[in-house]
Tab-separated table of C-alpha atoms in Angstrom:
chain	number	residue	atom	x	y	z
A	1	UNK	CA	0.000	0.000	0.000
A	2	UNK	CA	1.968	3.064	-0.868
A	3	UNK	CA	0.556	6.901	-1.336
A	4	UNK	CA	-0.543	8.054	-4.971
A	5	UNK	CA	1.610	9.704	-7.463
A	6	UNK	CA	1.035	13.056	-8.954
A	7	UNK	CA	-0.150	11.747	-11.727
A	8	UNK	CA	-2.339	9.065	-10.174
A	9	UNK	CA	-3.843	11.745	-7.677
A	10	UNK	CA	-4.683	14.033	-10.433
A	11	UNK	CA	-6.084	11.704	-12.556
A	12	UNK	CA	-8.440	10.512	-9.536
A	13	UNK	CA	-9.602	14.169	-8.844
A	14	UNK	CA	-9.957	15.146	-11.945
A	15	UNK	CA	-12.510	11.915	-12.183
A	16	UNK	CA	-14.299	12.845	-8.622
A	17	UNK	CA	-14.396	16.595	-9.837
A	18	UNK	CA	-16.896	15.574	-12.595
A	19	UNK	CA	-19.178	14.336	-9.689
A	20	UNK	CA	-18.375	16.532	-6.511
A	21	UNK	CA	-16.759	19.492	-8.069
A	22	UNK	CA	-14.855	21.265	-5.231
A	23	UNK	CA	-15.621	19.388	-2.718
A	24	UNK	CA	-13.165	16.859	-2.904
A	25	UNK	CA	-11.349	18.978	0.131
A	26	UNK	CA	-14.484	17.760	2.009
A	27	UNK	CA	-13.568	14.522	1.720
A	28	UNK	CA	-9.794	14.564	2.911
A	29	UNK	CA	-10.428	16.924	5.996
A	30	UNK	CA	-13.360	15.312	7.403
A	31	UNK	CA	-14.817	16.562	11.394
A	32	UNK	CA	-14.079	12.560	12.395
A	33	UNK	CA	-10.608	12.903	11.235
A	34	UNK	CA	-7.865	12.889	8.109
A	35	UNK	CA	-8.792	10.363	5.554
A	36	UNK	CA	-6.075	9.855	2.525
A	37	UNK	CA	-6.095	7.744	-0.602
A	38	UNK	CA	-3.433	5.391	-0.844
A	39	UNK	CA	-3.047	2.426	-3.492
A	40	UNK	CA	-2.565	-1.282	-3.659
A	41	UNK	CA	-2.986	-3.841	-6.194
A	42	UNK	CA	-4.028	-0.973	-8.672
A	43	UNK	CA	-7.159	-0.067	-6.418
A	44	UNK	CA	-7.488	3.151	-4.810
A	45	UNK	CA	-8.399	2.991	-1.281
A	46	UNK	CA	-10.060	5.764	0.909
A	47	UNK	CA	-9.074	5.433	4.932
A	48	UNK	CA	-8.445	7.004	7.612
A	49	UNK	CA	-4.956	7.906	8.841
A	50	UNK	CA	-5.049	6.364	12.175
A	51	UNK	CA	-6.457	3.042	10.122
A	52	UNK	CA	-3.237	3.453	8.158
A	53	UNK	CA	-1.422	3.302	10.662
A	54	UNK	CA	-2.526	0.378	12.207
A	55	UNK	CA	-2.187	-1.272	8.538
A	56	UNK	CA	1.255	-0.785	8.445
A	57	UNK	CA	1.777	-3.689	10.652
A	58	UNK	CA	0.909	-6.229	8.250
A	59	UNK	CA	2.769	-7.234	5.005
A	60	UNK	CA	1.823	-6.032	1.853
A	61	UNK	CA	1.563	-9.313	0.197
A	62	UNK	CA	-0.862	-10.802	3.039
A	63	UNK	CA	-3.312	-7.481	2.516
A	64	UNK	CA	-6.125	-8.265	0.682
A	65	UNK	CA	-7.874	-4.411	1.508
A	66	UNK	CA	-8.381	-1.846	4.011
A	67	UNK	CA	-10.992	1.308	3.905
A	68	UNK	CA	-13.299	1.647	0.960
A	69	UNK	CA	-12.445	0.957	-2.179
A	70	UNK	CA	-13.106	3.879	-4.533
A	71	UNK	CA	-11.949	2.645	-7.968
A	72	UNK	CA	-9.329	1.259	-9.807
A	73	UNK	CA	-6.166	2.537	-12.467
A	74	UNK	CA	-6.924	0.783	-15.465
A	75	UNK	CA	-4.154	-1.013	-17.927
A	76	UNK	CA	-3.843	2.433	-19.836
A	77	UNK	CA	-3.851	4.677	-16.708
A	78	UNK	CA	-7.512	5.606	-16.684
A	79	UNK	CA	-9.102	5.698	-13.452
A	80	UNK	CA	-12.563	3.844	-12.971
A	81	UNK	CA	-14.936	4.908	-10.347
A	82	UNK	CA	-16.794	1.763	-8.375
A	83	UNK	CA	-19.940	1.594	-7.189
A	84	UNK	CA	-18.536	1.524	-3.242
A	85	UNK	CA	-17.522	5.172	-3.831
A	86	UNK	CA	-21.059	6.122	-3.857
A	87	UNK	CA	-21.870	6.300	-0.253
A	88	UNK	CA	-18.929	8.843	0.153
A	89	UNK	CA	-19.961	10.853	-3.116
A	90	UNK	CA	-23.820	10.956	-2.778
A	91	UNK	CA	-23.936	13.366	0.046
A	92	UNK	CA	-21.423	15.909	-1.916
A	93	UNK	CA	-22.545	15.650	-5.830
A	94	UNK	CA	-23.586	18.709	-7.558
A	95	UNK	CA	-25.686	17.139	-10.048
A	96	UNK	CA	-28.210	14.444	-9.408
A	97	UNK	CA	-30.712	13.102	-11.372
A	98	UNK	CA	-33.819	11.177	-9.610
A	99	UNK	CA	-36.078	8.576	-11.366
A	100	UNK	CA	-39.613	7.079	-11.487
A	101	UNK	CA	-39.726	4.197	-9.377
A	102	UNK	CA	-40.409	2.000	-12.690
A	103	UNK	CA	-37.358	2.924	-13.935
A	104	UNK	CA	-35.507	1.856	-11.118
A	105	UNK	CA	-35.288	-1.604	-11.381
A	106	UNK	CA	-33.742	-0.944	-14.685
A	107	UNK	CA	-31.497	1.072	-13.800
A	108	UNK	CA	-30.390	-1.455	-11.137
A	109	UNK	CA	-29.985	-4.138	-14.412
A	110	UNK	CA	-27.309	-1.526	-15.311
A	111	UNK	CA	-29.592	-0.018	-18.429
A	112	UNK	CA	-29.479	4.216	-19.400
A	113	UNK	CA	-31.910	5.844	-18.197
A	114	UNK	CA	-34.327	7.584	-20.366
A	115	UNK	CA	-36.736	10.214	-20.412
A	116	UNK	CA	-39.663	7.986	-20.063
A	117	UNK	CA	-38.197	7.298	-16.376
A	118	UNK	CA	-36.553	10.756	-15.359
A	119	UNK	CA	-37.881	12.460	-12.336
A	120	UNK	CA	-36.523	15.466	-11.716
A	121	UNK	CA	-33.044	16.654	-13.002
A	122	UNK	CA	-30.552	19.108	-11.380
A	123	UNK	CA	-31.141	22.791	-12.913
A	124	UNK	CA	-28.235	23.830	-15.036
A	125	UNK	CA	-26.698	20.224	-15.411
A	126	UNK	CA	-24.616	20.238	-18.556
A	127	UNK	CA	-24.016	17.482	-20.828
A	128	UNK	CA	-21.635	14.995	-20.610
A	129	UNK	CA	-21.513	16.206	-17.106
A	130	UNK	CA	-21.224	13.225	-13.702
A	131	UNK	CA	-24.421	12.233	-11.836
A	132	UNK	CA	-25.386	10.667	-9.241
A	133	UNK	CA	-28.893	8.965	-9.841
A	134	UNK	CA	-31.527	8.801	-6.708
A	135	UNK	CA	-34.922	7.102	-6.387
A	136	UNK	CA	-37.790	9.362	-6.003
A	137	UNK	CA	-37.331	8.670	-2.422
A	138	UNK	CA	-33.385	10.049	-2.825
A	139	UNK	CA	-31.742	6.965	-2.045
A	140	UNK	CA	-28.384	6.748	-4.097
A	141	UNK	CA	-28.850	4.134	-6.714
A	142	UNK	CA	-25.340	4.650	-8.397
A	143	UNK	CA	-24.371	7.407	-10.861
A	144	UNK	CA	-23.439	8.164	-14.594
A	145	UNK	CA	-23.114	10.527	-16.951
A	146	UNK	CA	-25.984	13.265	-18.230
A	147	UNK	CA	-26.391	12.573	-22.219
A	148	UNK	CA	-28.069	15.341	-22.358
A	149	UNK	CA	-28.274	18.865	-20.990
A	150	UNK	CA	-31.070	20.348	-18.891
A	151	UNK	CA	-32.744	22.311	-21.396
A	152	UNK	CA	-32.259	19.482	-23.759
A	153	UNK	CA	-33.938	16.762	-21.532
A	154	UNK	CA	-37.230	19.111	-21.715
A	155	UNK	CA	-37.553	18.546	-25.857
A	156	UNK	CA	-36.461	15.340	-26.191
A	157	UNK	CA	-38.968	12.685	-27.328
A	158	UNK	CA	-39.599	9.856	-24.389
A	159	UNK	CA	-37.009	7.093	-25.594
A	160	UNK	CA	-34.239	9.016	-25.768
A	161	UNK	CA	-31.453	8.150	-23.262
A	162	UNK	CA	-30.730	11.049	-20.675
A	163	UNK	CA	-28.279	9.681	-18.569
A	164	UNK	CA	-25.222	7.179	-19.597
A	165	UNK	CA	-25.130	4.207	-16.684
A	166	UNK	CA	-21.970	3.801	-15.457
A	167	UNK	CA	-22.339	1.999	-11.930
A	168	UNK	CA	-25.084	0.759	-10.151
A	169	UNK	CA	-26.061	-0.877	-6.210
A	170	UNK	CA	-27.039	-3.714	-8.513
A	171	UNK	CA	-23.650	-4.806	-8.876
A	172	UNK	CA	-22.912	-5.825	-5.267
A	173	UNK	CA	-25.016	-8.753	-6.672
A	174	UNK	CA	-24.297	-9.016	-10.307
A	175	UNK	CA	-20.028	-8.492	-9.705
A	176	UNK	CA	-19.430	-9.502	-6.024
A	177	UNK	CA	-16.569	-12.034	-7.054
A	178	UNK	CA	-14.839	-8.735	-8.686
A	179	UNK	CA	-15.215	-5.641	-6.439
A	180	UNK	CA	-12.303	-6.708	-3.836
């Protein structure tokens, strides 16, 4: 487990930036404490310092994980948000999207979702911009990426996609084996 490079860290925020903006700072300085990233295996980890700490004590090769895992570097250096990320970015994201309870369950399947099943949609949301997608009932459901704008979502016909799934609280289910 060793702390991120430049480049890694950068990469990272400039990923959580599409969904949290400036509050990334929020996340590091917490009231309960400092939390850092740190990597192993190619999987970013969030955790607390004094958690660190206590990590330190056991051999790298006999760690399987410690914190929350909140993505992984891809073969070509790309960084790939998971799905156990969400319960840290929900409470911060600047653009959400919530849909009809119908439209749920597909969501959850890891389909788009499309204007047949959009609630309500942040104000100003731009396209191509990070989501995070809530029932009507705002419980996180996972997030993605708006394929259209706001004003754009009002004049589209009712199959059109809107927002661009990219993870889901289906896939504790359909991916357990894979999201060490």
């Amino acid at each position: 487990m060793r702390p991120l490079t430049d480049d890694e860290t950068k990469t990272m925020f400039e990923k959580l930036s599409k969904y949290i903006g400036e509050n990334i700072k929020l996340l590091v300085d917490r009231p309960d404490g400092t939390y850092c990233f740190r990597l192993h295996n190619d999987r970013v980890y969030y955790i607390s310092e004094r958690i660190l700490k206590l990590a330190t004590n056991i051999a790298r090769g006999k760690l399987v994980s410690v914190g929350t895992c909140f993505g992984k570097f891809t073969k070509t250096i790309k960084f790939r948000l998971h799905i156990t990320a969400l319960d840290f970015l929900a409470p911060y994201a600047k653009f959400k999207v919530w849909v009809k309870p119908g439209q749920e369950q597909s969501f959850l399947y890891g389909n788009h979702v499309l204007k047949s099943g959009l609630g309500r949609i942040t104000e100003n949301t731009n396209q191509y911009q990070g989501v995070v997608v809530y029932s009507m009932a705002d419980v996180p459901l996972g997030f993605g990426v708006a394929a259209k704008s706001t004003q754009e979502c009002r004049r589209v016909d009712p199959m059109s996609i809107v927002v661009f799934h990219q993870a889901d609280i289906g896939e504790f289910i359909r991916s357990e084996d894979t999201l060490t």
